[in-house]
Structure formats: C-alpha cells, structure tokens
Amino acid sequence: MLPGNMMDRPLTVPSILDFAAEIHGDARVISARVEGDVHRYSYKDAHKRVSRLAHALRALGIGDGDRVATLAWNGYRHFELYYAISGIGAVCHTINPRLFEDQILYIVHHAEDRVLFLETSFLPLVEKLADRLPPDLRFVVMCAAGDLPETGLNVLAYEDLLAGQPDTIIWPDLDERQASGLCYTSGTTGNPKGVLYSHRSTLIHTMGLLAVGQSIGLSPERSLLPVVPLFHVNAWGLPFAAPLVGTDFVLPGTRLDGPGLFAFMDQEKVNTSWGVPTVWFGLLAEMRKHGRKPNGFDCVLIGGSAAPKPMIEEFERDFGVTVVHGWGMSEMSPVGSVGVFYARQRALPEEERMHLKTAQGRRMFGVEFKIADGEGTRLPHDGVAFGELHVRGPAIMSAYFNDEAATDGAFDDEGWLKTGDVARIDPNGFLFLVDRTKDVIKSGGEWISSIDLESAALAHPDVAECAVIAVPHPKWVERPLLITVLEDGSRLTAGEMQDFLGGKVAKWWLPDDVVFVDELPHTATGKLSKMTLREKFRDYRLPGV
Ligand code: ADP
C-alpha cells in the first residue's frame, strides 16, 4: 500500500461547535424553557457556556471515558451537555425518561454513570429511585440555584457549576475512535441495549446528513425544530448537523402536544420539524382546527415509524408542507435513509409521487444496504423481492456496549447488522419497508404487511389511529386483527371498516376482525407498542374460529 500524504487530524464532536461559533456565530439556539419562558442565544454564546461547563465537569473529576448521564428535555442546557461532556473525552449518556423505572435503574448501573444531570421536572422520579441508584452517583439539577426545588437529595445547581469558570477552552487531544455518546434502545424484549457512538461515527453521520441537507431543512438562514428528543439517539443527529450548517435550532422543551407545538412553531416561525408520526397526528389536528399551518412551516421529516399515506397527503396537499420520509435505528446513529426527491421524482404523476413518498427513502452516504432471504442469500434490488434488511457503514454499531449476549446474533456472517426490518428496494434505491420481522403477519406461508394495512385503514376519515397485529388462527397460523381508535363521535362498525378496506388491499389481506379501543399503547419513543397489543390480544378468538 502507498499511504496518502494527508494529515491525520481526528474527526471530533467539539470541532463542530468550534466551527459553528466562528462561522455561524449569529445563528441561534431558541429554547422553550421548563421555567416557562423562551431562552435565546447564538452558537457563539453557546460555545462560551459549553467551555464553562467543560471546565466545571473537570472540576467534578470527570475525565476520559467517564459516563455522564442526562435526564432532560430538548433545551439549551441539554445541547450544552452534549458538547461539554464529549469535548473533554467523556461520554454523554442520554437517558430516555419514558422508560420504565426498572429500565432506567438498569441502564444507570450498566453504564456506570458518574454524574446525572436532570431537569427539575425529573427530580421526583430520581428521588423515588434514589435508594436503588449507585451510591456515589452525583446529581446536578439543570437550573439556577434560586430555582432549585426542595429536595432531600444532595444536588448541585447547573448554573452554580458554571459560575466563575472560564468561557474559553482548548479541547484535549481526542482520538476520533473514542466514545462520545451512549444511548440505550428501549428493547422490546430483555434489558435495554447500549449503543456507544464515537467521535468519528458522529462526524461521518453528520456529514451524511448534510450531503442531503437542503432537502431536509438543514441549510443556513432556516430554522429547524426537533420534536424528536435529545434523550433518544441524538435527536436523529440534529444537535450536530444544525450547528455545523448554521441552521437556527429551536428546542420545544415540554411543548410537545398539538396545541403547544403549533403555538411555539408559529411564534418562532419554524421552517422544518422532525419527529415520529404520533406527534404529527397531534399537530395536524391543530392545523385543521386553525385552518392553516404554523407560520413559515414548509418541510416535515417523518421517521421512527412508517409515515401513513393519508398523513403525507394531508401535509402536502392541504397545507403545502413537503414531507420527507426517513428511516433509521439507534444502532445506526440513527439515520439510514431519507426520501429526498429530485426533479425526476417531483415530476411523477401525483399518485405515483405519493406512493414513492411512502417509501422510506434512499440510503444516506456511508450506509450500505443489502436484503437477504432466510438463508442469508442476497436478493436483487428490483422492487419486488423482499427480505430482511442488513446494513453496514462507519456510523453503524459494531457491538452493543458491554453486552455479549445481545451482540451475538445481531450480525450476519459477513459482519453486517441485521435490522429486523423486512424490506424491498427498487432499482432507483428507494427502500420500501414491508414490516418488522416481528410484526409481519404470516398467513398460510404468505406475508401480510401490517404497515400497509394500517396505512389503508388510516385513509378512512373516522380512523384516528390504528394498529394491525397477528392473532393465532388454526388453519392459516396467523391472521390480521385491526385495532382502531375512532375520531370523537364516530359510530363506524367493524363491517363498514372491512367494506372500506375491501377495494384497497388484496382480499386475503383483509383483517378477520376489527376491534375499537379508546387508545393504543405507545413505547418510550412514541411508537405503537405492538408487543403490548400482542400480549393483550394473545387469546383473542377471531369470529368463526
Ligand atoms: P426504539 O424503538 O428504541 O426507538 P429505534 O429508534 O432504533 O428503536 O427503532 C428503529 C426501528 O424503527 C427500525 O428498525 C424500524 O423498524 C422502525 N422505523 C424507523 N423508521 C421507520 C419508518 N420510516 N418506517 C417504518 N419503520 C420505521
């Protein structure tokens, strides 16, 4: 090998904020605070506070490789923690507060966290768990000393920590392969599993996003609001991508329901927002109520679960908001594909264009795809063959953190990560997710996509939310059951729903029964919890069985 003669400078997370402070110094971070008001500052100001925080962390004895946990909403202090912790070589471990208490306890112990930064609203939770947390864990409440609530815990106040620290810093020499962040997946079965990101993987993922940046709202002189939480998989990479490109970063705090989000987006003239479909159901309801979209809103990125076709149509046709559909997973930093459209796709006849929007997009630079059948044989990307999607790339996990049991079985013989998703890929590279391997309905040896059935049912105006799961059947092994939440006042019957679906899906796909419920269970990341539903309807007897 003839080595290239280029400098071997490491790719590091703090270099992003250094760049933003110097080049996009005036672009802003705007946060709805837990305290109730709105906080505004520039990336240049953020850099100063990050420097102070980094010095303060060192003063607490935090150093290379130490894990520092956060329990926090989307706000400027959480953003500061991302950079200060990883900047000094420690690891920013974001904890999802919506996990079960036992899961939170498990991950704090498993990660061996040294300090926990928490928002005031999570103090009651931490007080409740305190006896079972590691005895030497330190607590910092993310507020000013004057705002510290009464507590029996021994806590420090975030703003006290920063006081008196220098507002410049020379970052230590970091190895780009060292860990920078840690996030546990909710884990539908067993304990949560940790994904340990590196500086290098984070930078490569960020640059992958920026390669399609303009189409997904990542460009200067625009503003972007992540509804996707900073406490889960790095808010899909936005805390890194937004400052690098100089987008205003608008953080909604706890204003996450439809009315709260609408008002905040409207007030701050947010151009782009990213989040899971559940959130958009709420926002769309509010947009319908107002008969308009929030001021300035023109692009929405939907991921985390399949974006239903009626949702895409409503955003685009009724409100003029361009939908970009994306797919990824925690193990992939997390974005794997985005539905960026160029002239050729935009010019397609309307129905075809909409159909293509339901695809989960095309792979991002740095992510390779292959689909394989049950024996691991590669299948063609012809838009017809489908099998389990396997992925490979420099921002994709190579093992779970300190968890051999979970790592075993996560990869195929060639070292690709098995995603657990069943997909087709068309010759232009568009990924169509058929289902999760766990959720697909195996009826008489053929597969029925729960995602496609849900999307068809959602097209009915009376359906507010729905889920399709497999229930046991003596002849066909499994058959689909549709579980539906109706809009207020609707009196739709099971028979009418089945008739509605009749013309939309193959006859043998039709759900054998339709059940109406008041609400559906969701996971800690806002997705439908089909595991809970499967458990609940385990003994469900289909009509005639
Ligand atoms: P968690 O449930 O812990 O948040 P992830 O965020 O890693 O886990 O979830 C990844 C999974 O979410 C994917 O493997 C896929 O099944 C599903 N998913 C993500 N985006 C989409 C999408 N656009 N359409 C359908 N499924 C999606």
XYZ file of C-alpha atoms and ligand atoms in Angstrom:
572
model
C 0.000 0.000 0.000
C 1.200 3.508 -0.776
C -0.026 5.666 2.123
C -1.551 9.008 1.209
C 0.311 12.077 2.343
C -2.562 13.771 4.115
C -2.756 14.980 7.710
C -4.260 12.526 10.135
C -6.390 15.023 12.032
C -9.136 13.455 14.119
C -12.824 13.985 13.402
C -14.190 15.233 16.727
C -17.514 16.413 18.091
C -16.271 19.657 19.708
C -14.824 20.775 16.371
C -18.443 21.166 15.202
C -19.268 23.764 17.821
C -15.908 25.497 17.376
C -16.787 25.855 13.701
C -20.365 26.988 14.368
C -19.232 29.636 16.868
C -16.740 31.051 14.383
C -18.562 30.694 11.077
C -22.251 30.669 12.033
C -21.789 32.683 15.195
C -25.045 34.601 14.776
C -27.295 31.623 14.131
C -29.351 30.908 17.211
C -30.492 28.279 19.647
C -34.008 29.099 20.847
C -35.448 27.092 23.740
C -38.856 26.884 25.392
C -37.695 26.520 28.967
C -39.158 24.271 31.632
C -39.220 27.509 33.657
C -41.933 28.750 31.244
C -40.156 31.446 29.221
C -38.166 31.344 25.982
C -34.376 31.436 26.064
C -32.402 32.701 23.061
C -28.714 32.814 22.340
C -26.255 32.395 19.477
C -23.931 29.485 18.744
C -21.153 31.890 19.771
C -22.757 32.320 23.216
C -23.393 28.569 23.398
C -19.700 27.936 22.868
C -18.834 30.126 25.851
C -21.224 28.307 28.156
C -20.081 24.929 26.835
C -16.493 25.910 27.671
C -17.531 26.852 31.210
C -19.434 23.617 31.613
C -16.481 21.597 30.350
C -14.198 23.206 32.964
C -16.856 22.527 35.609
C -17.097 18.855 34.644
C -13.357 18.522 35.021
C -13.621 20.170 38.424
C -16.117 17.443 39.347
C -13.428 14.904 38.496
C -14.898 13.808 35.176
C -12.333 12.650 32.640
C -11.642 10.421 29.677
C -14.225 7.692 29.127
C -16.376 8.581 32.154
C -20.090 8.313 31.550
C -22.188 11.373 32.367
C -25.937 10.894 32.175
C -28.740 13.280 31.287
C -32.462 13.171 32.020
C -33.650 16.193 30.123
C -35.966 17.712 27.518
C -34.986 19.491 24.333
C -33.427 22.684 25.647
C -30.199 24.692 25.509
C -28.680 23.169 28.646
C -29.101 19.676 27.230
C -27.466 20.890 23.999
C -24.556 22.292 26.060
C -24.110 18.956 27.823
C -23.747 17.132 24.501
C -20.687 19.199 23.623
C -19.080 19.770 27.020
C -19.172 16.103 28.028
C -17.836 14.665 24.788
C -15.474 17.616 24.330
C -13.429 16.618 27.382
C -13.335 12.986 26.281
C -16.178 11.771 28.494
C -19.320 10.063 27.214
C -22.713 11.767 27.059
C -25.246 9.162 28.112
C -28.761 10.375 27.332
C -31.464 8.559 29.277
C -34.990 8.252 27.956
C -37.236 9.342 30.858
C -40.169 7.469 29.348
C -38.534 4.112 30.003
C -39.868 2.021 32.851
C -38.267 2.782 36.197
C -36.569 -0.623 36.294
C -35.082 0.008 32.855
C -33.720 3.400 33.953
C -32.146 1.772 37.003
C -30.695 -0.977 34.856
C -29.050 1.397 32.414
C -27.604 3.775 35.023
C -25.934 0.785 36.684
C -24.934 -0.854 33.414
C -23.437 2.369 32.055
C -21.705 3.058 35.401
C -22.723 6.697 35.226
C -20.720 9.057 37.456
C -22.926 12.153 37.340
C -26.582 12.572 36.433
C -27.781 15.916 35.051
C -31.520 16.234 35.429
C -34.218 18.725 34.634
C -36.267 19.930 37.628
C -39.309 18.059 36.298
C -37.476 14.742 36.729
C -36.499 15.373 40.345
C -39.486 13.440 41.774
C -38.571 10.441 39.611
C -34.941 10.496 40.724
C -35.922 10.973 44.367
C -38.102 7.890 44.074
C -35.279 5.829 42.556
C -32.513 7.290 44.743
C -32.184 4.286 47.093
C -31.570 1.992 44.185
C -29.144 4.236 42.258
C -25.361 3.814 42.625
C -24.375 5.380 45.990
C -21.585 7.520 44.530
C -23.700 8.953 41.675
C -23.737 12.769 41.799
C -26.734 14.876 40.821
C -26.827 18.210 39.043
C -30.215 19.865 38.606
C -30.401 21.857 35.380
C -31.465 25.221 36.781
C -30.195 28.256 38.686
C -29.576 27.882 42.404
C -32.590 30.095 43.088
C -34.872 27.733 41.143
C -33.777 24.568 42.950
C -36.830 22.784 44.291
C -36.840 21.473 47.868
C -35.211 18.046 47.859
C -33.731 15.535 50.248
C -31.103 14.644 47.635
C -27.639 16.086 47.696
C -27.739 18.143 44.496
C -25.786 20.862 42.743
C -27.362 23.574 40.587
C -26.243 23.721 36.956
C -25.794 27.480 36.881
C -23.717 27.396 40.086
C -21.456 24.902 38.434
C -20.824 27.235 35.510
C -20.321 30.360 37.605
C -16.756 31.605 37.648
C -15.464 29.118 35.049
C -13.504 30.443 32.026
C -15.530 30.852 28.853
C -12.821 29.641 26.502
C -11.282 26.206 26.289
C -8.590 24.298 24.461
C -10.022 20.843 23.941
C -7.813 17.891 24.809
C -6.328 15.793 22.017
C -9.073 13.323 21.321
C -8.835 10.091 19.414
C -11.602 10.075 16.828
C -12.329 6.454 17.664
C -13.017 7.132 21.321
C -16.557 7.041 22.608
C -18.543 10.291 22.649
C -22.137 9.270 23.303
C -24.205 6.417 24.657
C -27.865 5.617 24.135
C -29.837 2.538 25.143
C -32.525 1.176 22.864
C -35.832 0.624 24.578
C -35.604 -3.103 23.886
C -38.962 -4.728 23.309
C -37.652 -7.862 24.985
C -34.982 -8.242 27.649
C -32.893 -5.441 29.038
C -32.162 -2.247 27.122
C -29.031 -2.454 24.981
C -26.404 0.276 24.816
C -25.108 1.780 21.586
C -21.801 3.549 22.085
C -21.137 6.211 19.435
C -17.656 7.521 18.663
C -16.499 10.985 17.632
C -15.696 9.624 14.193
C -19.051 7.906 13.694
C -20.851 11.047 14.826
C -18.968 13.264 12.381
C -19.453 10.861 9.489
C -23.179 10.585 10.233
C -23.441 14.372 10.436
C -21.725 14.839 7.106
C -24.004 12.205 5.595
C -26.998 14.249 6.702
C -25.502 17.423 5.315
C -24.972 15.784 1.925
C -28.768 15.957 1.564
C -29.092 18.872 3.938
C -31.083 21.288 1.805
C -33.847 18.759 1.223
C -34.244 18.045 4.921
C -34.214 21.605 6.193
C -30.545 21.720 7.041
C -29.287 24.918 5.499
C -28.274 28.338 6.809
C -30.900 31.038 7.302
C -33.568 28.496 8.123
C -34.846 27.213 11.434
C -35.412 23.650 12.499
C -37.315 22.243 15.445
C -36.571 18.694 16.575
C -39.640 17.181 18.223
C -37.517 14.063 18.290
C -35.950 14.156 21.718
C -32.326 14.844 22.540
C -32.723 11.999 25.036
C -33.062 9.413 22.274
C -30.414 8.658 19.632
C -29.029 12.157 19.492
C -32.316 13.621 18.255
C -31.538 11.880 14.956
C -28.198 13.709 14.698
C -29.630 17.230 14.692
C -27.647 18.679 17.623
C -24.583 18.107 15.439
C -25.947 18.811 11.958
C -27.804 22.054 12.816
C -24.791 23.974 14.190
C -22.438 22.603 11.542
C -24.582 24.041 8.765
C -25.709 27.119 10.698
C -29.438 26.378 10.962
C -31.305 28.051 13.846
C -32.070 25.290 16.331
C -35.457 25.672 18.024
C -35.961 23.458 21.062
C -39.539 22.900 22.270
C -38.936 21.774 25.873
C -42.141 20.169 27.047
C -44.389 21.786 24.421
C -44.910 18.578 22.546
C -48.680 18.199 22.203
C -50.515 19.544 19.138
C -51.636 22.897 20.569
C -48.340 23.587 22.369
C -46.289 22.698 19.326
C -48.461 24.693 16.930
C -48.239 27.822 19.082
C -44.474 27.569 19.579
C -43.704 26.805 15.923
C -45.970 29.649 14.860
C -44.373 32.114 17.260
C -40.801 31.183 16.290
C -41.547 30.820 12.543
C -40.056 27.340 12.396
C -39.398 26.163 8.822
C -38.690 22.469 9.359
C -39.560 19.971 12.022
C -38.528 16.353 12.575
C -40.453 13.722 14.525
C -42.402 10.465 14.696
C -45.918 10.079 13.205
C -47.641 10.152 16.619
C -46.578 13.764 17.085
C -47.850 14.749 13.641
C -51.298 13.317 14.333
C -51.490 15.910 17.136
C -50.088 18.787 15.114
C -52.286 18.058 12.087
C -55.393 18.055 14.281
C -54.398 21.501 15.490
C -53.645 22.701 11.944
C -57.117 21.552 10.885
C -58.622 23.450 13.802
C -56.828 26.661 12.792
C -57.387 26.047 9.090
C -53.719 26.838 8.447
C -50.182 25.679 9.132
C -47.824 27.381 11.588
C -46.196 30.476 10.115
C -43.145 29.612 7.998
C -43.559 25.815 8.234
C -42.756 24.193 4.873
C -40.941 20.900 5.495
C -41.513 17.968 7.818
C -39.288 14.937 8.260
C -41.223 11.886 9.408
C -39.429 8.814 10.694
C -39.255 6.323 13.525
C -42.388 4.557 12.260
C -43.944 4.393 8.833
C -45.440 7.696 7.695
C -49.030 6.815 6.733
C -50.013 7.850 3.209
C -53.024 9.928 4.354
C -50.718 11.881 6.652
C -48.306 12.574 3.809
C -51.186 13.645 1.564
C -52.678 15.973 4.146
C -49.375 17.712 4.844
C -48.568 18.142 1.167
C -51.934 18.739 -0.474
C -53.899 20.528 2.221
C -51.160 22.560 3.837
C -48.276 22.806 1.361
C -45.761 21.224 3.724
C -43.243 18.990 1.930
C -42.878 15.583 3.557
C -39.554 13.790 3.678
C -39.835 10.245 4.923
C -36.806 8.823 6.729
C -35.781 5.554 8.307
C -33.129 4.547 10.791
C -32.403 2.881 14.076
C -30.463 3.627 17.252
C -27.714 1.269 16.122
C -27.152 3.453 13.013
C -26.578 6.843 14.728
C -29.547 6.686 13.653
C -30.420 7.806 10.109
C -30.152 5.179 7.378
C -32.240 6.600 4.555
C -34.120 9.750 3.596
C -36.728 10.368 0.931
C -35.060 13.153 -0.940
C -36.818 13.860 -4.242
C -35.156 15.325 -7.313
C -36.780 16.687 -10.469
C -37.460 13.204 -11.861
C -39.431 12.149 -8.780
C -41.180 15.505 -8.380
C -42.431 15.294 -11.956
C -44.130 11.915 -11.466
C -47.918 11.699 -11.792
C -49.494 12.574 -8.427
C -50.465 9.036 -7.385
C -47.046 7.625 -8.247
C -45.340 10.505 -6.477
C -47.399 9.895 -3.334
C -46.663 6.185 -3.492
C -42.942 6.943 -3.659
C -43.290 9.226 -0.635
C -44.457 6.234 1.391
C -41.064 4.655 0.691
C -38.569 5.148 3.497
C -36.214 6.976 1.143
C -32.807 6.168 -0.256
C -29.691 5.236 1.662
C -27.633 8.002 3.117
C -23.971 8.299 2.142
C -21.977 5.990 4.414
C -24.746 3.414 4.723
C -24.799 0.256 2.604
C -27.931 -1.870 2.196
C -28.486 -5.489 1.310
C -31.620 -7.564 1.579
C -31.360 -11.259 2.269
C -33.698 -14.217 2.492
C -33.960 -16.536 5.497
C -30.788 -18.387 4.428
C -28.794 -15.177 4.131
C -28.785 -15.200 0.305
C -28.712 -11.730 -1.208
C -31.848 -10.680 -3.044
C -31.952 -8.281 -6.011
C -32.893 -4.627 -5.634
C -35.667 -4.988 -8.182
C -38.531 -3.511 -6.185
C -40.179 -6.941 -5.972
C -38.020 -9.279 -3.880
C -38.202 -8.680 -0.176
C -36.251 -9.975 2.781
C -34.506 -8.809 5.924
C -32.560 -5.577 5.511
C -28.892 -5.735 6.550
C -26.726 -2.624 6.855
C -23.051 -1.733 7.050
C -21.139 1.510 7.452
C -18.791 3.668 9.536
C -21.642 5.128 11.635
C -23.221 1.739 12.319
C -22.660 -0.103 15.590
C -20.194 -2.999 15.645
C -21.285 -4.368 19.066
C -23.632 -3.491 21.920
C -21.925 -1.826 24.869
C -20.665 -4.463 27.310
C -23.312 -6.906 26.222
C -22.016 -10.018 24.506
C -25.324 -11.810 24.689
C -27.123 -9.047 22.773
C -24.240 -8.679 20.314
C -24.323 -12.385 19.479
C -26.866 -12.811 16.754
C -27.094 -9.129 15.846
C -24.777 -9.504 12.844
C -24.639 -11.809 9.823
C -21.645 -13.922 8.727
C -20.228 -11.006 6.721
C -20.433 -8.635 9.680
C -23.481 -6.666 8.503
C -26.011 -5.584 11.136
C -29.373 -7.337 10.859
C -32.027 -4.647 11.211
C -35.046 -6.829 11.983
C -36.886 -4.962 9.224
C -38.302 -6.621 6.118
C -37.887 -4.515 3.000
C -37.911 -4.192 -0.768
C -35.505 -1.888 -2.607
C -36.367 -0.582 -6.075
C -33.816 -0.139 -8.881
C -33.534 3.586 -8.051
C -32.551 2.762 -4.492
C -35.872 3.576 -2.801
C -36.406 1.472 0.289
C -39.911 0.169 0.968
C -40.245 -1.203 4.455
C -42.701 -4.071 4.421
C -42.721 -4.626 8.165
C -40.671 -5.529 11.211
C -39.769 -9.224 11.123
C -41.646 -9.465 14.429
C -44.778 -7.661 13.210
C -45.324 -9.154 9.782
C -48.367 -11.447 9.669
C -47.558 -14.915 8.407
C -50.790 -16.196 6.933
C -50.659 -19.616 5.295
C -46.987 -19.205 4.416
C -47.529 -15.779 2.801
C -46.671 -12.454 4.399
C -49.103 -9.647 5.081
C -47.649 -6.218 5.829
C -49.150 -4.680 8.951
C -47.790 -1.293 7.832
C -49.671 -1.362 4.508
C -52.899 -2.430 6.200
C -52.622 0.347 8.784
C -51.985 2.901 6.097
C -55.073 1.725 4.180
C -57.254 1.887 7.321
C -55.993 5.353 8.232
C -57.330 6.650 4.941
C -60.817 6.363 6.474
C -61.743 9.787 7.877
C -63.179 8.277 11.086
C -59.962 6.465 11.994
C -57.761 8.474 14.381
C -55.096 5.822 14.938
C -54.845 2.099 14.338
C -52.648 -0.964 14.600
C -52.679 -4.328 12.890
C -51.322 -7.362 14.707
C -51.225 -11.078 14.043
C -53.517 -13.312 16.077
C -53.385 -17.100 16.041
C -55.528 -18.984 13.544
C -55.948 -22.784 13.443
C -55.798 -23.032 9.657
C -53.716 -20.069 8.493
C -51.426 -19.964 11.566
C -51.826 -16.169 11.804
C -54.425 -13.705 10.602
C -54.565 -9.904 10.859
C -56.604 -8.130 13.524
C -57.238 -4.397 13.114
C -57.376 -2.409 16.348
C -58.735 1.080 15.891
C -59.211 4.329 17.757
C -62.078 6.275 16.190
C -62.453 10.037 15.926
C -64.777 11.507 18.548
C -68.433 10.884 17.779
C -67.826 8.257 15.086
C -70.082 5.185 15.059
C -68.194 3.232 12.434
C -68.778 -0.531 12.628
C -66.394 -3.415 12.003
C -68.345 -4.400 8.896
C -68.169 -0.887 7.431
C -64.434 -0.791 8.060
C -63.940 -4.123 6.312
C -66.010 -2.916 3.352
C -63.889 0.228 3.179
C -60.688 -1.817 3.049
C -62.215 -4.200 0.502
C -61.204 -2.242 -2.562
C -57.841 -1.172 -1.199
C -55.978 -4.363 -0.328
C -55.875 -7.932 -1.620
C -58.887 -9.928 -0.457
C -56.820 -12.411 1.562
C -55.188 -9.474 3.396
C -58.496 -8.240 4.828
C -58.420 -8.218 8.642
C -60.531 -11.035 10.042
C -61.911 -8.693 12.669
C -61.886 -5.038 13.712
C -61.751 -4.030 17.361
C -62.415 -0.499 18.630
C -60.471 0.851 21.609
C -60.191 4.239 23.342
C -56.437 4.452 22.986
C -53.432 2.493 21.765
C -50.300 1.796 23.808
C -47.069 3.559 22.809
C -43.416 2.813 23.529
C -40.974 5.137 25.264
C -40.133 6.614 21.860
C -43.725 7.336 20.880
C -44.203 4.350 18.585
C -47.121 1.972 18.687
C -46.294 -0.800 21.120
C -47.369 -3.862 19.188
C -45.775 -6.068 21.805
C -48.263 -4.747 24.388
C -51.119 -5.273 21.949
C -49.988 -8.790 21.083
C -49.894 -9.559 24.798
C -53.347 -8.065 25.320
C -54.940 -9.898 22.396
C -52.983 -13.141 22.821
C -56.096 -15.200 23.413
C -58.329 -13.261 21.036
C -60.730 -15.504 19.189
C -61.470 -14.424 15.658
C -65.101 -14.780 14.504
C -65.866 -18.286 13.313
C -62.747 -19.794 14.861
P -36.540 2.479 19.570
O -37.850 1.787 19.410
O -35.727 2.115 20.725
O -36.645 3.934 19.368
P -35.189 2.616 17.163
O -35.436 4.067 17.181
O -33.810 2.179 16.943
O -35.677 1.933 18.428
O -36.187 1.965 16.131
C -35.745 1.507 14.907
C -36.864 0.832 14.175
O -37.963 1.719 13.976
C -36.493 0.388 12.801
O -35.776 -0.822 12.813
C -37.845 0.287 12.121
O -38.485 -0.936 12.403
C -38.622 1.387 12.764
N -38.657 2.546 11.867
C -37.877 3.626 11.892
N -38.220 4.486 10.912
C -39.240 3.933 10.234
C -40.031 4.307 9.098
N -39.871 5.460 8.472
N -40.974 3.443 8.677
C -41.176 2.273 9.309
N -40.476 1.873 10.370
C -39.516 2.679 10.841
